[in-house]
Amino acid sequence: MSSRRLLGAYARNAWTTYVVTDIEVDGLNLGVNSMISFASVAVDEDLADHGHFTINLEPLEGGQADPDTMQWWRAQPEAWAEARATPVPPTRR
């Protein structure tokens, strides 16, 4: 099969994949506040799950949670509990 025909066949059968990412934080100031949870999911146009990743992070060493953000979290106890389950230390790569 010619490469042109192969590419045409691929284009007819190709699908779009979307990667959706969400983060949870304890404030909005980078380096002061912490990202406490990170999650991504890959879905197609039919919203079929093609893989996902979730990790909860320990707060930054020396970081401080924002009081207004923590007030919001207190109104979301189930989400807070999920975001704080089995956290791992953040690392720099």
Coordinates of N, CA, C and O in Angstrom, one line a residue:
M1 N 0.9 -1.2 0.0 CA 0.0 0.0 0.0 C 0.9 1.2 0.0 O 1.9 1.3 0.7
S2 N 0.6 2.2 -0.8 CA 1.4 3.4 -0.9 C 1.2 4.2 0.4 O 0.2 4.1 1.1
S3 N 2.2 5.1 0.7 CA 2.2 5.9 1.9 C 1.0 6.9 1.8 O 0.3 7.1 2.8
R4 N 0.7 7.4 0.6 CA -0.5 8.3 0.5 C -1.8 7.6 0.8 O -2.6 8.1 1.5
R5 N -1.9 6.4 0.3 CA -3.2 5.6 0.6 C -3.2 5.3 2.1 O -4.3 5.3 2.7
L6 N -2.1 4.9 2.7 CA -2.1 4.6 4.1 C -2.4 5.8 4.9 O -3.2 5.7 5.9
L7 N -1.9 7.0 4.6 CA -2.3 8.2 5.3 C -3.7 8.5 5.2 O -4.4 8.9 6.2
G8 N -4.3 8.3 4.0 CA -5.7 8.5 3.8 C -6.6 7.6 4.7 O -7.6 8.0 5.3
A9 N -6.2 6.3 4.7 CA -6.9 5.4 5.5 C -6.8 5.8 7.0 O -7.8 5.7 7.8
Y10 N -5.6 6.2 7.4 CA -5.4 6.6 8.8 C -6.3 7.8 9.2 O -7.0 7.8 10.2
A11 N -6.4 8.8 8.3 CA -7.1 10.0 8.5 C -8.6 9.7 8.7 O -9.3 10.2 9.5
R12 N -9.1 8.7 7.9 CA -10.5 8.3 8.0 C -10.8 7.6 9.3 O -12.0 7.6 9.8
N13 N -9.8 7.0 9.9 CA -10.0 6.2 11.1 C -9.5 6.9 12.4 O -9.6 6.3 13.4
A14 N -8.9 8.0 12.2 CA -8.3 8.7 13.3 C -9.3 9.3 14.2 O -10.5 9.6 13.8
W15 N -9.0 9.5 15.5 CA -9.9 10.1 16.4 C -9.2 11.2 17.2 O -7.9 11.2 17.2
T16 N -9.9 12.0 17.8 CA -9.3 13.1 18.6 C -9.3 12.7 20.0 O -10.3 12.1 20.5
T17 N -8.2 13.0 20.7 CA -8.1 12.7 22.1 C -7.9 14.0 22.8 O -7.1 14.9 22.4
Y18 N -8.6 14.2 23.9 CA -8.5 15.4 24.7 C -7.9 15.0 26.0 O -8.3 14.0 26.6
V19 N -7.0 15.8 26.5 CA -6.5 15.6 27.8 C -7.0 16.8 28.7 O -6.7 17.9 28.5
V20 N -7.7 16.4 29.8 CA -8.3 17.3 30.7 C -7.5 17.3 32.0 O -7.3 16.2 32.5
T21 N -7.1 18.4 32.5 CA -6.2 18.4 33.7 C -6.9 19.4 34.7 O -7.4 20.4 34.4
D22 N -6.8 19.0 36.0 CA -7.4 19.7 37.1 C -6.3 19.7 38.2 O -5.7 18.7 38.5
I23 N -6.2 20.9 38.8 CA -5.3 21.0 40.0 C -6.1 21.5 41.2 O -7.1 22.2 41.0
E24 N -5.7 21.2 42.4 CA -6.3 21.8 43.6 C -5.1 22.4 44.3 O -4.0 21.9 44.3
V25 N -5.4 23.5 44.9 CA -4.4 24.3 45.6 C -4.9 24.8 47.0 O -6.1 24.8 47.2
D26 N -3.9 25.2 47.8 CA -4.3 25.8 49.1 C -4.1 27.3 49.1 O -4.1 28.0 50.1
G27 N -4.0 27.9 47.9 CA -3.9 29.3 47.7 C -3.4 29.6 46.3 O -3.0 28.7 45.6
L28 N -3.3 30.9 45.9 CA -3.0 31.2 44.5 C -1.6 31.8 44.3 O -1.2 32.1 43.2
N29 N -0.8 31.9 45.4 CA 0.6 32.4 45.2 C 1.6 31.4 45.1 O 1.9 30.6 46.0
L30 N 2.2 31.3 43.9 CA 3.2 30.3 43.5 C 4.4 30.4 44.4 O 4.9 31.5 44.7
G31 N 4.8 29.3 45.0 CA 6.0 29.3 45.9 C 5.6 29.6 47.3 O 6.4 29.2 48.2
V32 N 4.5 30.2 47.6 CA 4.0 30.4 49.0 C 3.0 29.3 49.3 O 3.0 28.7 50.4
N33 N 2.0 29.2 48.4 CA 0.9 28.2 48.6 C 1.3 26.9 47.8 O 2.3 26.9 47.1
S34 N 0.6 25.9 48.1 CA 0.9 24.6 47.5 C -0.2 24.1 46.6 O -1.3 24.2 46.8
M35 N 0.3 23.3 45.5 CA -0.6 22.5 44.8 C -0.7 21.2 45.6 O 0.3 20.6 45.9
I36 N -2.0 20.9 45.9 CA -2.2 19.7 46.8 C -2.7 18.5 46.0 O -2.7 17.4 46.6
S37 N -3.2 18.7 44.8 CA -3.7 17.6 44.0 C -3.6 17.9 42.5 O -3.7 19.1 42.1
F38 N -3.3 16.9 41.7 CA -3.2 17.0 40.3 C -3.8 15.8 39.7 O -3.5 14.7 40.1
A39 N -4.6 16.0 38.6 CA -5.3 14.9 38.0 C -5.4 15.2 36.5 O -5.7 16.4 36.1
S40 N -5.3 14.2 35.6 CA -5.5 14.3 34.2 C -6.2 13.1 33.7 O -6.1 12.0 34.3
V41 N -7.1 13.3 32.7 CA -7.8 12.2 32.1 C -7.7 12.4 30.6 O -7.8 13.5 30.1
A42 N -7.5 11.3 29.8 CA -7.5 11.4 28.3 C -8.9 10.8 27.9 O -9.2 9.7 28.3
V43 N -9.6 11.6 27.1 CA -10.9 11.1 26.6 C -11.0 11.4 25.1 O -10.4 12.2 24.6
D44 N -11.9 10.6 24.5 CA -12.1 10.8 23.1 C -13.4 11.6 22.9 O -14.0 12.1 23.9
E45 N -13.8 11.8 21.7 CA -15.0 12.6 21.4 C -16.3 12.0 22.0 O -17.3 12.8 22.2
D46 N -16.3 10.7 22.3 CA -17.5 10.1 23.0 C -17.3 10.1 24.5 O -18.1 9.4 25.2
L47 N -16.3 10.8 25.0 CA -15.9 10.8 26.4 C -15.5 9.5 27.0 O -15.6 9.3 28.2
A48 N -15.1 8.6 26.2 CA -14.5 7.3 26.7 C -13.2 7.6 27.3 O -12.4 8.3 26.8
D49 N -13.0 7.0 28.5 CA -11.7 7.2 29.2 C -10.6 6.4 28.6 O -10.8 5.1 28.5
H50 N -9.5 7.0 28.2 CA -8.4 6.3 27.6 C -7.2 6.3 28.5 O -6.1 6.0 28.1
G51 N -7.4 6.7 29.8 CA -6.3 6.7 30.7 C -6.4 7.9 31.6 O -6.9 9.0 31.2
H52 N -6.0 7.7 32.9 CA -6.1 8.8 33.8 C -5.0 8.7 34.8 O -4.4 7.6 35.0
F53 N -4.7 9.8 35.5 CA -3.6 9.9 36.5 C -4.1 10.9 37.6 O -4.6 11.9 37.3
T54 N -3.8 10.5 38.8 CA -4.1 11.3 39.9 C -3.0 11.2 41.0 O -2.6 10.1 41.2
I55 N -2.6 12.3 41.5 CA -1.7 12.3 42.6 C -2.0 13.4 43.6 O -2.4 14.5 43.2
N56 N -1.9 13.1 44.9 CA -2.0 14.1 45.9 C -0.7 14.4 46.5 O 0.1 13.5 46.7
L57 N -0.4 15.7 46.7 CA 0.9 16.1 47.1 C 0.9 16.7 48.5 O -0.1 17.4 48.9
E58 N 2.0 16.5 49.2 CA 2.2 17.2 50.5 C 2.4 18.6 50.3 O 2.9 19.0 49.2
P59 N 2.0 19.5 51.2 CA 2.3 20.9 51.1 C 3.8 21.2 51.0 O 4.6 20.4 51.5
L60 N 4.1 22.3 50.3 CA 5.5 22.7 50.2 C 6.1 22.9 51.6 O 5.4 23.5 52.5
E61 N 7.3 22.5 51.8 CA 8.0 22.8 53.0 C 8.2 24.3 53.2 O 8.6 25.0 52.3
G62 N 7.7 24.8 54.3 CA 7.7 26.3 54.5 C 6.6 27.0 53.9 O 6.5 28.2 54.0
G63 N 5.7 26.3 53.2 CA 4.6 27.0 52.5 C 3.5 27.4 53.5 O 3.5 26.9 54.7
Q64 N 2.6 28.3 53.1 CA 1.6 28.7 54.0 C 0.3 28.7 53.2 O 0.2 29.2 52.1
A65 N -0.7 28.1 53.7 CA -2.1 28.0 53.1 C -2.7 29.4 53.2 O -2.6 30.1 54.2
D66 N -3.4 29.8 52.2 CA -4.1 31.1 52.2 C -5.4 31.0 53.0 O -6.2 30.0 52.8
P67 N -5.6 31.9 53.9 CA -6.8 31.8 54.8 C -8.1 31.8 54.0 O -9.1 31.0 54.4
D68 N -8.3 32.6 53.0 CA -9.5 32.6 52.2 C -9.7 31.3 51.5 O -10.9 30.9 51.4
T69 N -8.7 30.8 50.9 CA -8.8 29.5 50.2 C -9.2 28.4 51.2 O -10.0 27.5 50.9
M70 N -8.6 28.4 52.4 CA -8.9 27.4 53.3 C -10.3 27.5 53.9 O -11.0 26.5 54.2
Q71 N -10.9 28.7 53.9 CA -12.3 28.9 54.3 C -13.2 28.2 53.2 O -14.1 27.6 53.5
W72 N -12.8 28.4 51.9 CA -13.5 27.7 50.9 C -13.5 26.2 51.0 O -14.5 25.5 50.9
W73 N -12.3 25.7 51.3 CA -12.1 24.2 51.5 C -12.9 23.7 52.7 O -13.5 22.6 52.6
R74 N -13.1 24.5 53.7 CA -13.9 24.0 54.9 C -15.3 23.8 54.4 O -16.0 23.0 55.1
A75 N -15.8 24.5 53.4 CA -17.2 24.2 52.9 C -17.2 23.1 51.9 O -18.3 22.7 51.4
Q76 N -16.1 22.4 51.6 CA -16.0 21.3 50.7 C -15.3 20.1 51.4 O -14.3 19.6 51.0
P77 N -15.9 19.6 52.5 CA -15.1 18.6 53.3 C -14.8 17.3 52.6 O -13.8 16.7 52.8
E78 N -15.8 16.9 51.7 CA -15.5 15.6 51.0 C -14.4 15.8 50.0 O -13.5 14.9 49.8
A79 N -14.4 16.9 49.3 CA -13.4 17.2 48.3 C -12.0 17.3 49.0 O -11.0 16.9 48.5
W80 N -12.0 18.0 50.1 CA -10.8 18.2 50.9 C -10.2 16.9 51.3 O -9.0 16.6 51.2
A81 N -11.1 16.0 51.8 CA -10.6 14.7 52.3 C -10.0 13.9 51.1 O -9.0 13.2 51.3
E82 N -10.6 14.0 49.9 CA -10.1 13.2 48.8 C -8.8 13.8 48.3 O -7.9 13.1 48.0
A83 N -8.7 15.2 48.4 CA -7.4 15.8 47.9 C -6.3 15.6 48.9 O -5.1 15.7 48.5
R84 N -6.6 15.2 50.1 CA -5.5 15.0 51.1 C -5.2 13.5 51.4 O -4.4 13.2 52.2
A85 N -5.9 12.6 50.7 CA -5.7 11.2 50.9 C -4.3 10.8 50.4 O -4.0 11.1 49.2
T86 N -3.6 10.1 51.2 CA -2.2 9.5 50.8 C -1.4 10.5 50.0 O -1.0 10.2 48.8
P87 N -1.0 11.7 50.5 CA -0.2 12.6 49.7 C 1.3 12.1 49.7 O 1.7 11.4 50.6
V88 N 2.0 12.5 48.6 CA 3.4 12.2 48.5 C 4.2 13.5 48.5 O 3.6 14.6 48.1
P89 N 5.4 13.5 48.8 CA 6.2 14.7 48.8 C 6.4 15.2 47.3 O 6.6 14.5 46.4
P90 N 6.3 16.6 47.2 CA 6.5 17.1 45.8 C 8.0 17.1 45.6 O 8.8 17.2 46.5
T91 N 8.4 16.8 44.3 CA 9.8 16.8 44.0 C 10.1 17.7 42.8 O 9.2 18.0 42.0
R92 N 11.3 18.2 42.7 CA 11.7 19.0 41.5 C 12.5 18.0 40.6 O 13.3 17.3 41.0
R93 N 12.2 18.2 39.3 CA 12.9 17.3 38.3 C 13.5 18.3 37.3 O 13.1 19.3 36.9

